[in-house]
Amino acid sequence: MVRYAKEAENPAKSVKARGFHLRTHFKTSREVAGAIKGMHLRKATKYLKDVVAQKQIIPMRRFMGGVGRHAQAKAFNTSGSLGAWPKKSAGVFLDLLKNAESNAEVKGLEVDSLVIDHIQVNRAPQMRRRTYRAHGRINPFMCSPCHVEMILTETESIVAKEEEDAPKKRSKKKEARARARLGAE
């Protein structure tokens, strides 16, 4: 059994999913994780599918060097409207969410009420390749894979608050305007 960075408060009502040495960039994966944290499972899946189709954007908050500005990023409170559509990272997260959904079905939890409670992305050891340069030199050509872990928790269904029969409070000024309108008509 592998140790997670955080344990679920109620293990019977939560599911886990994780991936090791995923061949997708750590920096974009970190931004994707930040974007979907706290979302419902269905909403996060739809959001990531829209990111792959470039209908919605992932706001870039920390690792934003060389990232372009896009109008879609204005919907998020990010400085400079910086955002991107990290297709590979979104695909990896879609696979992890699908795995978590399967785990929930096996455990007998209701899939529609799962919320991403904890999600964490860590750097994995870099993989080494080489690139050939001018004058017979060789430089390293490294990739930055990542480890991802997530815990989804089943939430209780929210019951709508019943309306009270007490009359709504209105200020004296609004009541006077209402009386004046009725008197004018």
mmCIF file of C-alpha atoms in Angstrom:
data_model
loop_
_atom_site.group_PDB
_atom_site.id
_atom_site.type_symbol
_atom_site.label_atom_id
_atom_site.label_comp_id
_atom_site.label_asym_id
_atom_site.label_seq_id
_atom_site.Cartn_x
_atom_site.Cartn_y
_atom_site.Cartn_z
ATOM 1 C CA MET A 1 0.000 0.000 0.000
ATOM 2 C CA VAL A 2 1.374 3.376 -0.981
ATOM 3 C CA ARG A 3 1.248 6.321 1.395
ATOM 4 C CA TYR A 4 -0.679 9.401 0.279
ATOM 5 C CA ALA A 5 0.281 12.913 1.360
ATOM 6 C CA LYS A 6 -3.143 13.333 2.972
ATOM 7 C CA GLU A 7 -5.535 10.718 4.282
ATOM 8 C CA ALA A 8 -9.273 10.993 3.722
ATOM 9 C CA GLU A 9 -11.346 12.094 6.701
ATOM 10 C CA ASN A 10 -13.893 9.340 6.030
ATOM 11 C CA PRO A 11 -12.226 6.495 4.089
ATOM 12 C CA ALA A 12 -15.547 4.690 3.591
ATOM 13 C CA LYS A 13 -16.952 7.672 1.675
ATOM 14 C CA SER A 14 -13.866 8.479 -0.424
ATOM 15 C CA VAL A 15 -11.840 7.012 -3.287
ATOM 16 C CA LYS A 16 -8.226 7.458 -4.331
ATOM 17 C CA ALA A 17 -6.396 7.501 -7.643
ATOM 18 C CA ARG A 18 -2.756 8.158 -8.406
ATOM 19 C CA GLY A 19 -0.185 7.940 -11.156
ATOM 20 C CA PHE A 20 3.607 7.641 -11.017
ATOM 21 C CA HIS A 21 6.224 8.908 -13.468
ATOM 22 C CA LEU A 22 3.594 10.323 -15.821
ATOM 23 C CA ARG A 23 5.148 11.545 -19.070
ATOM 24 C CA THR A 24 3.551 14.952 -18.993
ATOM 25 C CA HIS A 25 5.077 18.232 -17.885
ATOM 26 C CA PHE A 26 5.035 18.917 -14.160
ATOM 27 C CA LYS A 27 4.353 22.624 -14.592
ATOM 28 C CA THR A 28 1.245 22.270 -16.744
ATOM 29 C CA SER A 29 -0.002 19.383 -14.599
ATOM 30 C CA ARG A 30 0.275 21.558 -11.514
ATOM 31 C CA GLU A 31 -1.886 24.237 -13.145
ATOM 32 C CA VAL A 32 -4.486 21.683 -14.294
ATOM 33 C CA ALA A 33 -4.673 20.265 -10.762
ATOM 34 C CA GLY A 34 -5.216 23.735 -9.330
ATOM 35 C CA ALA A 35 -7.985 24.389 -11.829
ATOM 36 C CA ILE A 36 -10.020 21.257 -11.028
ATOM 37 C CA LYS A 37 -9.508 21.107 -7.250
ATOM 38 C CA GLY A 38 -12.839 21.302 -5.426
ATOM 39 C CA MET A 39 -14.920 20.485 -8.509
ATOM 40 C CA HIS A 40 -17.489 17.710 -8.770
ATOM 41 C CA LEU A 41 -16.304 14.685 -10.751
ATOM 42 C CA ARG A 42 -18.718 15.224 -13.655
ATOM 43 C CA LYS A 43 -17.962 18.948 -13.842
ATOM 44 C CA ALA A 44 -14.192 18.342 -13.806
ATOM 45 C CA THR A 45 -14.491 15.705 -16.550
ATOM 46 C CA LYS A 46 -16.548 18.030 -18.743
ATOM 47 C CA TYR A 47 -14.146 20.909 -18.070
ATOM 48 C CA LEU A 48 -11.079 18.863 -19.056
ATOM 49 C CA LYS A 49 -12.798 17.589 -22.211
ATOM 50 C CA ASP A 50 -13.533 21.220 -23.099
ATOM 51 C CA VAL A 51 -9.868 22.080 -22.458
ATOM 52 C CA VAL A 52 -8.777 19.365 -24.901
ATOM 53 C CA ALA A 53 -11.248 20.788 -27.450
ATOM 54 C CA GLN A 54 -10.032 24.346 -26.628
ATOM 55 C CA LYS A 55 -13.519 25.478 -25.586
ATOM 56 C CA GLN A 56 -12.299 26.334 -22.065
ATOM 57 C CA ILE A 57 -8.870 27.333 -20.807
ATOM 58 C CA ILE A 58 -6.595 26.463 -17.891
ATOM 59 C CA PRO A 59 -5.471 29.666 -16.134
ATOM 60 C CA MET A 60 -1.707 29.787 -15.628
ATOM 61 C CA ARG A 61 -0.930 31.246 -12.220
ATOM 62 C CA ARG A 62 2.589 30.230 -11.153
ATOM 63 C CA PHE A 63 4.426 28.736 -14.126
ATOM 64 C CA MET A 64 3.554 31.344 -16.723
ATOM 65 C CA GLY A 65 6.812 32.247 -18.438
ATOM 66 C CA GLY A 66 6.222 32.419 -22.173
ATOM 67 C CA VAL A 67 2.501 31.677 -21.831
ATOM 68 C CA GLY A 68 0.270 33.722 -24.116
ATOM 69 C CA ARG A 69 -2.665 35.910 -23.199
ATOM 70 C CA HIS A 70 -6.091 34.678 -24.218
ATOM 71 C CA ALA A 71 -9.591 36.101 -23.931
ATOM 72 C CA GLN A 72 -10.900 32.889 -22.353
ATOM 73 C CA ALA A 73 -8.602 33.471 -19.369
ATOM 74 C CA LYS A 74 -10.498 36.648 -18.462
ATOM 75 C CA ALA A 75 -13.159 34.439 -16.867
ATOM 76 C CA PHE A 76 -10.624 33.535 -14.163
ATOM 77 C CA ASN A 77 -9.001 35.968 -11.777
ATOM 78 C CA THR A 78 -5.522 35.525 -13.203
ATOM 79 C CA SER A 79 -3.032 38.308 -13.757
ATOM 80 C CA GLY A 80 -2.541 39.247 -17.378
ATOM 81 C CA SER A 81 -5.234 36.866 -18.719
ATOM 82 C CA LEU A 82 -2.607 34.147 -19.076
ATOM 83 C CA GLY A 83 -3.835 30.698 -19.960
ATOM 84 C CA ALA A 84 -3.184 27.622 -22.054
ATOM 85 C CA TRP A 85 -4.776 24.402 -23.265
ATOM 86 C CA PRO A 86 -2.410 21.673 -21.990
ATOM 87 C CA LYS A 87 -3.830 18.777 -24.005
ATOM 88 C CA LYS A 88 -1.521 16.046 -22.724
ATOM 89 C CA SER A 89 -1.879 16.977 -19.055
ATOM 90 C CA ALA A 90 -5.655 17.236 -19.402
ATOM 91 C CA GLY A 91 -5.719 13.774 -20.983
ATOM 92 C CA VAL A 92 -3.709 12.305 -18.106
ATOM 93 C CA PHE A 93 -6.065 13.867 -15.564
ATOM 94 C CA LEU A 94 -9.088 12.569 -17.497
ATOM 95 C CA ASP A 95 -7.633 9.062 -17.227
ATOM 96 C CA LEU A 96 -7.065 9.481 -13.483
ATOM 97 C CA LEU A 97 -10.631 10.750 -12.984
ATOM 98 C CA LYS A 98 -11.931 7.769 -14.949
ATOM 99 C CA ASN A 99 -9.905 5.477 -12.678
ATOM 100 C CA ALA A 100 -11.316 7.179 -9.580
ATOM 101 C CA GLU A 101 -14.840 6.807 -10.991
ATOM 102 C CA SER A 102 -14.260 3.056 -11.479
ATOM 103 C CA ASN A 103 -12.940 2.794 -7.919
ATOM 104 C CA ALA A 104 -16.090 4.538 -6.650
ATOM 105 C CA GLU A 105 -18.366 2.149 -8.555
ATOM 106 C CA VAL A 106 -16.511 -0.849 -7.100
ATOM 107 C CA LYS A 107 -16.784 0.665 -3.612
ATOM 108 C CA GLY A 108 -20.510 1.325 -4.094
ATOM 109 C CA LEU A 109 -20.364 5.124 -3.813
ATOM 110 C CA GLU A 110 -22.586 7.490 -5.753
ATOM 111 C CA VAL A 111 -20.467 8.814 -8.611
ATOM 112 C CA ASP A 112 -22.523 11.981 -9.171
ATOM 113 C CA SER A 113 -21.816 13.264 -5.658
ATOM 114 C CA LEU A 114 -18.015 12.863 -5.721
ATOM 115 C CA VAL A 115 -15.943 16.010 -5.201
ATOM 116 C CA ILE A 116 -12.177 16.364 -5.706
ATOM 117 C CA ASP A 117 -11.151 16.893 -2.099
ATOM 118 C CA HIS A 118 -7.367 16.554 -2.411
ATOM 119 C CA ILE A 119 -5.147 16.703 -5.474
ATOM 120 C CA GLN A 120 -1.377 16.948 -5.489
ATOM 121 C CA VAL A 121 1.269 17.014 -8.198
ATOM 122 C CA ASN A 122 4.927 16.284 -7.399
ATOM 123 C CA ARG A 123 8.012 16.336 -9.584
ATOM 124 C CA ALA A 124 9.288 12.910 -10.633
ATOM 125 C CA PRO A 125 12.943 12.155 -11.465
ATOM 126 C CA GLN A 126 13.901 13.709 -14.783
ATOM 127 C CA MET A 127 14.438 11.395 -17.721
ATOM 128 C CA ARG A 128 17.581 11.936 -19.741
ATOM 129 C CA ARG A 129 18.038 12.113 -23.490
ATOM 130 C CA ARG A 130 20.592 13.937 -25.613
ATOM 131 C CA THR A 131 20.460 16.559 -28.314
ATOM 132 C CA TYR A 132 23.230 17.139 -30.798
ATOM 133 C CA ARG A 133 24.641 20.649 -31.148
ATOM 134 C CA ALA A 134 26.966 22.464 -33.480
ATOM 135 C CA HIS A 135 30.688 21.640 -33.625
ATOM 136 C CA GLY A 136 30.180 18.066 -32.408
ATOM 137 C CA ARG A 137 28.890 18.936 -28.973
ATOM 138 C CA ILE A 138 26.094 17.145 -27.066
ATOM 139 C CA ASN A 139 23.711 18.762 -24.601
ATOM 140 C CA PRO A 140 21.220 17.134 -22.223
ATOM 141 C CA PHE A 141 17.600 16.919 -23.344
ATOM 142 C CA MET A 142 15.615 16.332 -20.162
ATOM 143 C CA CYS A 143 11.896 15.789 -19.594
ATOM 144 C CA SER A 144 10.000 16.724 -16.428
ATOM 145 C CA PRO A 145 7.536 13.968 -15.518
ATOM 146 C CA CYS A 146 5.295 14.092 -12.472
ATOM 147 C CA HIS A 147 3.498 12.051 -9.819
ATOM 148 C CA VAL A 148 -0.210 12.834 -9.320
ATOM 149 C CA GLU A 149 -2.468 11.760 -6.466
ATOM 150 C CA MET A 150 -6.088 12.637 -5.828
ATOM 151 C CA ILE A 151 -8.758 11.838 -3.264
ATOM 152 C CA LEU A 152 -12.428 12.227 -4.152
ATOM 153 C CA THR A 153 -14.985 12.409 -1.357
ATOM 154 C CA GLU A 154 -18.705 11.738 -1.513
ATOM 155 C CA THR A 155 -20.676 14.756 -0.315
ATOM 156 C CA GLU A 156 -24.123 14.725 1.186
ATOM 157 C CA SER A 157 -26.903 15.991 -1.040
ATOM 158 C CA ILE A 158 -27.708 19.596 -0.272
ATOM 159 C CA VAL A 159 -31.289 20.125 0.843
ATOM 160 C CA ALA A 160 -32.862 23.439 -0.149
ATOM 161 C CA LYS A 161 -33.739 25.681 2.761
ATOM 162 C CA GLU A 162 -37.459 26.128 3.265
ATOM 163 C CA GLU A 163 -38.853 29.602 2.706
ATOM 164 C CA GLU A 164 -40.061 31.368 5.824
ATOM 165 C CA ASP A 165 -43.528 32.936 5.921
ATOM 166 C CA ALA A 166 -42.275 36.100 7.642
ATOM 167 C CA PRO A 167 -42.717 39.224 5.518
ATOM 168 C CA LYS A 168 -39.610 40.587 3.888
ATOM 169 C CA LYS A 169 -38.170 43.663 5.597
ATOM 170 C CA ARG A 170 -38.162 46.825 3.507
ATOM 171 C CA SER A 171 -36.768 50.202 4.357
ATOM 172 C CA LYS A 172 -39.016 53.162 5.024
ATOM 173 C CA LYS A 173 -37.688 54.875 1.913
ATOM 174 C CA LYS A 174 -38.694 51.952 -0.349
ATOM 175 C CA GLU A 175 -42.126 51.735 1.268
ATOM 176 C CA ALA A 176 -42.658 55.475 0.726
ATOM 177 C CA ARG A 177 -41.701 55.102 -2.964
ATOM 178 C CA ALA A 178 -44.096 52.179 -3.363
ATOM 179 C CA ARG A 179 -46.929 54.228 -1.757
ATOM 180 C CA ALA A 180 -46.104 57.174 -4.023
ATOM 181 C CA ARG A 181 -46.263 54.946 -7.112
ATOM 182 C CA LEU A 182 -49.619 53.525 -6.037
ATOM 183 C CA GLY A 183 -50.953 57.017 -5.352
ATOM 184 C CA ALA A 184 -49.752 58.295 -8.756
ATOM 185 C CA GLU A 185 -51.451 55.491 -10.690
#
